[in-house]
Short mmCIF file of C-alpha atoms in Angstrom, two decimals:
data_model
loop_
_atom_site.label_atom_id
_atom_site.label_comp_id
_atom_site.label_asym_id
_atom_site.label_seq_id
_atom_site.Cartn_x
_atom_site.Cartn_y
_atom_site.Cartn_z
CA UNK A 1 11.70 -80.09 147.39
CA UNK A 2 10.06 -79.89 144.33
CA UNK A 3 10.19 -76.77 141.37
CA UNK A 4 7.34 -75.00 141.91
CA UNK A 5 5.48 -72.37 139.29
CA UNK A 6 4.99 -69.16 139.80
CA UNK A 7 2.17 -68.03 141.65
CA UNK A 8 0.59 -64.61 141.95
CA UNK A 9 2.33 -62.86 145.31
CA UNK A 10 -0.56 -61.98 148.09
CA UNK A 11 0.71 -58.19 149.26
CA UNK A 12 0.08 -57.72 152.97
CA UNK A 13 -2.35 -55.37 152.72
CA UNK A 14 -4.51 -57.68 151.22
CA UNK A 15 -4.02 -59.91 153.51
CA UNK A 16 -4.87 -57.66 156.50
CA UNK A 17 -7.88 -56.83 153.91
CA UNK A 18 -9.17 -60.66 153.19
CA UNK A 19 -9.14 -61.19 157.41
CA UNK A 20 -11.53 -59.86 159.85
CA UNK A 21 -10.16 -57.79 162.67
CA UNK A 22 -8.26 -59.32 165.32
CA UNK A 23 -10.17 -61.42 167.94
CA UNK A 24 -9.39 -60.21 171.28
CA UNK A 25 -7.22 -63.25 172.64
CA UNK A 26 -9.81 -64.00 175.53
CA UNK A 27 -12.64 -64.82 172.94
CA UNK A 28 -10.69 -67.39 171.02
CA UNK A 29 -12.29 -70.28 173.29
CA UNK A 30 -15.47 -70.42 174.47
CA UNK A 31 -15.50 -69.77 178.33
CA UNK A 32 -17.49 -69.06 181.07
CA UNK A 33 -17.52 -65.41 180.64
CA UNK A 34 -18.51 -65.20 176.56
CA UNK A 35 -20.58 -68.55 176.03
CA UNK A 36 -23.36 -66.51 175.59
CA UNK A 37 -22.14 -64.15 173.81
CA UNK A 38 -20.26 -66.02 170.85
CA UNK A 39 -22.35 -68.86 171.30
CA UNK A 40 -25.77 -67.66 171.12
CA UNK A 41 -25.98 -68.76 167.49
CA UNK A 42 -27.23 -72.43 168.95
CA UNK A 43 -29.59 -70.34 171.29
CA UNK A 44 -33.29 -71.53 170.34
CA UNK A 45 -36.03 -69.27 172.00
CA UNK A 46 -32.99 -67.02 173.44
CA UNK A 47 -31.77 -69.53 175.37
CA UNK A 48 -28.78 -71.79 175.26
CA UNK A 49 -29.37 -75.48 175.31
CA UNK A 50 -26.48 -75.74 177.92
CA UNK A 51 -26.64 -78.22 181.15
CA UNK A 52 -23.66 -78.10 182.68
CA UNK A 53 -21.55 -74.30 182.61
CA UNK A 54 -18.54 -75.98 184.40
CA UNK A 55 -17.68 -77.59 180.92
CA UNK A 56 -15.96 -74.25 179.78
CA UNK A 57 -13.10 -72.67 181.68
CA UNK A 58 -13.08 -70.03 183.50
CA UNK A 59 -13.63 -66.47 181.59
CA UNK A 60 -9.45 -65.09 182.32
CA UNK A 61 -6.22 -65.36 180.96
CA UNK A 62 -5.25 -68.35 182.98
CA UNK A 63 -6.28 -70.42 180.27
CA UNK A 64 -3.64 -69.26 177.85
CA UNK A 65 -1.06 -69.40 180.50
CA UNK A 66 -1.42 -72.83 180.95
CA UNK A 67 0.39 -73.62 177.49
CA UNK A 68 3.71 -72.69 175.94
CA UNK A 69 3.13 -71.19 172.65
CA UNK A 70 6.17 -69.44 172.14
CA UNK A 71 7.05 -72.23 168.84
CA UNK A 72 4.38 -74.37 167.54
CA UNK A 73 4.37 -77.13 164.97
CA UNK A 74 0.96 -77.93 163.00
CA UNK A 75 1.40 -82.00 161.76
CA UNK A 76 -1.19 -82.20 159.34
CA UNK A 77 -1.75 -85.95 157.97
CA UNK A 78 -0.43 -85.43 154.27
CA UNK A 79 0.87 -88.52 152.63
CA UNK A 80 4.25 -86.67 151.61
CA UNK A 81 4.82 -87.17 155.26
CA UNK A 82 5.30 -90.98 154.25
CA UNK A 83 8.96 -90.52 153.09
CA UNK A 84 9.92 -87.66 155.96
CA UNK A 85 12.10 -87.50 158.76
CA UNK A 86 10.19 -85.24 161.02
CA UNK A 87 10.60 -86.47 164.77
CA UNK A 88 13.79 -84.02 165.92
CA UNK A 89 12.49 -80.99 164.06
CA UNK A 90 8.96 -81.28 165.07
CA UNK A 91 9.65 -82.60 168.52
CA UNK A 92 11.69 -79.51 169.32
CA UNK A 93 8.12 -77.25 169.36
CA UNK A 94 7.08 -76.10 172.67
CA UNK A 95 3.45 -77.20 171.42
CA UNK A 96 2.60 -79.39 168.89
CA UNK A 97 -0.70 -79.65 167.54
CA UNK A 98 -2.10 -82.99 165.39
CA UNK A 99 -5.44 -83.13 163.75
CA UNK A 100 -8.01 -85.37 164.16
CA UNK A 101 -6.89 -89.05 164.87
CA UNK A 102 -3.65 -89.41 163.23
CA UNK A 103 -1.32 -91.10 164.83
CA UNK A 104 2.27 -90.91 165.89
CA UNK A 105 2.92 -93.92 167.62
CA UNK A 106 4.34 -96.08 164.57
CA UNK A 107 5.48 -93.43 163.29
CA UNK A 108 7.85 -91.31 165.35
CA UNK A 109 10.44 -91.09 162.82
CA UNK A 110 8.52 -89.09 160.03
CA UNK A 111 5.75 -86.96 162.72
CA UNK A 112 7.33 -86.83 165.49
CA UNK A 113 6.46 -88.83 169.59
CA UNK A 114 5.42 -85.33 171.20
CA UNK A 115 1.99 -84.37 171.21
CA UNK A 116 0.33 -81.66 172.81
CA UNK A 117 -3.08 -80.89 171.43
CA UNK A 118 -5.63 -82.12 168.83
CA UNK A 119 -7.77 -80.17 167.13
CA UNK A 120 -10.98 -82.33 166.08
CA UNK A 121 -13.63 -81.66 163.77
CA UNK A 122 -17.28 -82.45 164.34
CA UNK A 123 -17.50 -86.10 162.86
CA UNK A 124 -13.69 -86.97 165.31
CA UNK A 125 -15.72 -84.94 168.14
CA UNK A 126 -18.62 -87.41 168.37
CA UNK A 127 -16.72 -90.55 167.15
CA UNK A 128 -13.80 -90.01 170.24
CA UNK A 129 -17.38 -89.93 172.52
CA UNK A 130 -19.41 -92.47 170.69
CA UNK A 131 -16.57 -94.90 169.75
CA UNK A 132 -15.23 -94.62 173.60
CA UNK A 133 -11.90 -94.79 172.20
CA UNK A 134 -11.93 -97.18 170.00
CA UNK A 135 -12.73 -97.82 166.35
CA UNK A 136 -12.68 -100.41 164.06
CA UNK A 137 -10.92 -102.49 166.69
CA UNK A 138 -8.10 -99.90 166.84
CA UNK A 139 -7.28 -97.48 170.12
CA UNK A 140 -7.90 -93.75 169.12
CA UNK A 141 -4.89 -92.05 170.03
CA UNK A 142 -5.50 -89.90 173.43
CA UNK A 143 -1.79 -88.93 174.42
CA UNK A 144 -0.86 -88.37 178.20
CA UNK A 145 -1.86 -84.88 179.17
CA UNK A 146 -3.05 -84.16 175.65
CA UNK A 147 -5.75 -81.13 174.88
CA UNK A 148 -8.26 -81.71 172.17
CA UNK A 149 -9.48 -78.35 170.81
CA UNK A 150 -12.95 -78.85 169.45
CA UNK A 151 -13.87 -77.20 166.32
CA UNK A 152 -17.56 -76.87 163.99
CA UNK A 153 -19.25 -79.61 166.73
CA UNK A 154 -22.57 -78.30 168.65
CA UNK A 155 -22.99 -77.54 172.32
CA UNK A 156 -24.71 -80.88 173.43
CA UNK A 157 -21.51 -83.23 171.21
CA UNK A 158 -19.16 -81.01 173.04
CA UNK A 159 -20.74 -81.74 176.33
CA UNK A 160 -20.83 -85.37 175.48
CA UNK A 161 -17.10 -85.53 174.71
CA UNK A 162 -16.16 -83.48 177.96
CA UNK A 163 -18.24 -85.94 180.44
CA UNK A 164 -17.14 -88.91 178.81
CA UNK A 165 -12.99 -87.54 179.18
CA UNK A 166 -13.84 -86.64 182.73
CA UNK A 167 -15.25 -90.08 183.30
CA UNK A 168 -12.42 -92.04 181.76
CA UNK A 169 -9.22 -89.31 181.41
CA UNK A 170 -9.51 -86.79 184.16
CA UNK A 171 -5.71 -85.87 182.57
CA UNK A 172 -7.05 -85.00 179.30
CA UNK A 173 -8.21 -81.19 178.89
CA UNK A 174 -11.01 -79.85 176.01
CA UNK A 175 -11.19 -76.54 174.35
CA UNK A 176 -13.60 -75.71 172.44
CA UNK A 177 -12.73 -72.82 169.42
CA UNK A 178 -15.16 -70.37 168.69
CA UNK A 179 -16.85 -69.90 165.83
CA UNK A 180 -15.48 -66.34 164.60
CA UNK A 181 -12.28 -67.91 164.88
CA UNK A 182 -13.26 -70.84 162.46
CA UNK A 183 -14.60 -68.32 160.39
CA UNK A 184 -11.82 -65.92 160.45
CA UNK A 185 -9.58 -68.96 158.55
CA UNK A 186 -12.16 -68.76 155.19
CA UNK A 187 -11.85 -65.00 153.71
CA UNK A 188 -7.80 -65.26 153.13
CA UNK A 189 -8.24 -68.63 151.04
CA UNK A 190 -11.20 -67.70 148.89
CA UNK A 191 -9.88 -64.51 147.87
CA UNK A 192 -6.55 -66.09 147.00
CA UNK A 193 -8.00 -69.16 145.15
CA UNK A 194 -9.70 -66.49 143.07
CA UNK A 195 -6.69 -64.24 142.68
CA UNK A 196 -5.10 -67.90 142.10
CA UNK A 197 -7.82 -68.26 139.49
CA UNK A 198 -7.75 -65.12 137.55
CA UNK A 199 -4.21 -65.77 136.81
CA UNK A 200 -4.76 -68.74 134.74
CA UNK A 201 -3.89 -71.36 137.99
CA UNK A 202 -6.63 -74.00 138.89
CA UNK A 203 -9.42 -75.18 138.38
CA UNK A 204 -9.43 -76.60 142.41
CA UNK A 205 -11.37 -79.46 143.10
CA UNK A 206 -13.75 -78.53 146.15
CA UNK A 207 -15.29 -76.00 148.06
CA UNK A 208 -14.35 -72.84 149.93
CA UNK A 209 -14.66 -74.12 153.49
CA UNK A 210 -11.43 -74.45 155.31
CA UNK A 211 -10.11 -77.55 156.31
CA UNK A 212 -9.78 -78.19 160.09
CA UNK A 213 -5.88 -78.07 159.48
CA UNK A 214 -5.56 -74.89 157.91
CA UNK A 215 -8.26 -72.92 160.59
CA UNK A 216 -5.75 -74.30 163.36
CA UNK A 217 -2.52 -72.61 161.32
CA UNK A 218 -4.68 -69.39 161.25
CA UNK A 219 -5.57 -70.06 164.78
CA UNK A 220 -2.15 -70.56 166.28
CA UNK A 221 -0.97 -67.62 164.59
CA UNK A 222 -2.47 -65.61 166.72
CA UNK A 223 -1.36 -67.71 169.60
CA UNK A 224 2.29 -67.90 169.04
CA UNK A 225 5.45 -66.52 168.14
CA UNK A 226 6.19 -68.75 165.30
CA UNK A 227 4.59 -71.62 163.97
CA UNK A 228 5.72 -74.18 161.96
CA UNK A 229 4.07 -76.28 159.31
CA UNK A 230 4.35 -80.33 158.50
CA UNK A 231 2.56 -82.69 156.47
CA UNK A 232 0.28 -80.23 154.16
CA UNK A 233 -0.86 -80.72 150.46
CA UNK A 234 -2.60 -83.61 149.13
CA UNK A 235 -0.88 -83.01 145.13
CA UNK A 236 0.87 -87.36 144.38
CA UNK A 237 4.29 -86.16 143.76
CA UNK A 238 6.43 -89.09 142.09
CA UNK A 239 10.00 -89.43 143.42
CA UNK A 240 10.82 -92.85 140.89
CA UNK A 241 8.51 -95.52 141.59
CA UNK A 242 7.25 -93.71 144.76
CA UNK A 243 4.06 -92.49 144.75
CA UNK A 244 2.59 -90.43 147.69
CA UNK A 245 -0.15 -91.62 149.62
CA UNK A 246 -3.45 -89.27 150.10
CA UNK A 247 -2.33 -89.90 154.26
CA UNK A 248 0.78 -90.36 155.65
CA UNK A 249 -0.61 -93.45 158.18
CA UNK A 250 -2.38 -96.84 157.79
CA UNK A 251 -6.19 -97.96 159.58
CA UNK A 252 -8.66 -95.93 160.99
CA UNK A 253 -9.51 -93.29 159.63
CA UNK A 254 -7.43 -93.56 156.36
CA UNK A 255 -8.46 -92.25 153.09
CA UNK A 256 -7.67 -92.21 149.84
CA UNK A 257 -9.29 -89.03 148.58
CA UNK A 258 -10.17 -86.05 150.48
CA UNK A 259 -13.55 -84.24 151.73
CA UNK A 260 -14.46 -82.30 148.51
CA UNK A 261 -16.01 -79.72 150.73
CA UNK A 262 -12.31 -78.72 151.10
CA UNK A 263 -10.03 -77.10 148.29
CA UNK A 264 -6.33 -78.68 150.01
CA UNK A 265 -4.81 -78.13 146.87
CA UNK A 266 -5.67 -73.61 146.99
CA UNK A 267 -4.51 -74.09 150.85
CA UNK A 268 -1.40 -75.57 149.78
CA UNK A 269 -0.87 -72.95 147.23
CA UNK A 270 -2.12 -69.87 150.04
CA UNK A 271 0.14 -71.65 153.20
CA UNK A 272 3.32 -71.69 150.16
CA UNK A 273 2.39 -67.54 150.05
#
């Protein structure tokens, strides 16, 4: 742990205030029953430029059912995760939810071996389909009975992903998020960056649009009973000669900075609140 300033408290209310009203759970994935409804955004001439409607589940409750979100732990891929001890704590979660390609194996000890979903963002969408699993010489991590929940891709990469999983890992499930959920996730951190702003904090490097990490915590807490949060924040913290790393892992997909669409440091601060 680390002393921390203080930070301007965000009352309740205006949290309820900064978020939209509550999605009705059966709209939080796109299924059979509302594609055309929440996805007619991608419509051109009216229509959808869907082929196949069998990609999306079927429009009931059965598809929540089919997962255990009474706890859930959210591993993000934050290099203060380098010098953790994660695995018993996070492997305790009913689900567990990693994001984008970061992987565990190597590195059970700190994240954790059990994985349950992934959430991807557009670019991991196509390069899990284009790549065909690998990248860079290296295996993409696709975990045994693992759910990717798609996020920000378009109809036709979506449908690419799902025939080339039911070609090659007929075990593997896909979900793809709807939209008003991904934008539910951006209201609560721009009004507290600017709260965070007009009480002397900041400047933040980057934009207002939420990180694929942080529109998965708001996700999930709608989903279940508790959630629990690993590997956020991107601040290098010194602990003697250690310095952390921008990600926790080595090889693909490994930075060194961050997308500077994305303000991690005002989502660390909000997820602290």
């Amino acid at each position: 742990a680390r002393p921390w300033p203080h930070m301007p408290q965000l009352r309740r209310a205006e949290a309820i205030e900064a978020l939209e009203k509550p999605m009705d759970p059966k709209d939080l994935f796109v299924t059979k029953g509302n594609y055309q409804r929440l996805m007619k955004h991608y419509a051109v001439d009216g229509h959808l430029k869907i082929h196949n409607n069998r990609t999306f589940p079927e429009a009931d409750m059965r598809l929540l059912r089919r997962y255990n979100f009474d706890t859930c732990a959210i591993v993000g891929n934050s290099g203060h995760l380098h010098f953790s001890e994660y695995m018993k704590s996070i492997d305790s979660h009913d689900t567990v939810v990693r994001v984008n390609q970061a992987p565990a194996i190597r590195y059970w000890r700190r994240v954790g071996r059990k994985t349950t979903h992934r959430v991807l963002n557009r670019l991991w969408t196509r390069t899990y389909r284009n790549s065909r699993g690998m990248k860079n010489g290296q295996v993409l991590p696709v975990e045994q009975d693992l759910t990717f929940v798609v996020t920000r891709a378009n109809t036709q990469e979506f449908e690419l992903l799902q025939d080339y999983l039911t070609e090659t890992r007929p075990d593997v499930g896909l979900l793809y998020m709807s939209s008003r959920a991904t934008s539910m996730a951006q209201p609560l951190l721009a009004g507290y960056r600017e709260k965070l702003c007009s009480a002397g904090h900041g400047p933040f490097v980057g934009l207002n649009v939420p990180s694929s990490g942080y529109v998965m915590i708001q996700f999930l807490l709608g989903l279940c009973d508790r959630v629990s949060v690993y590997g956020f924040g991107v601040a290098p913290l010194d602990q003697g000669p250690q310095v952390y790393p921008y990600h926790y892992y080595k090889g693909v997909g490994m930075r060194k900075v961050g997308d500077p669409v994305h303000s991690f440091d005002a989502e660390e601060l909000l997820l602290r609140q």
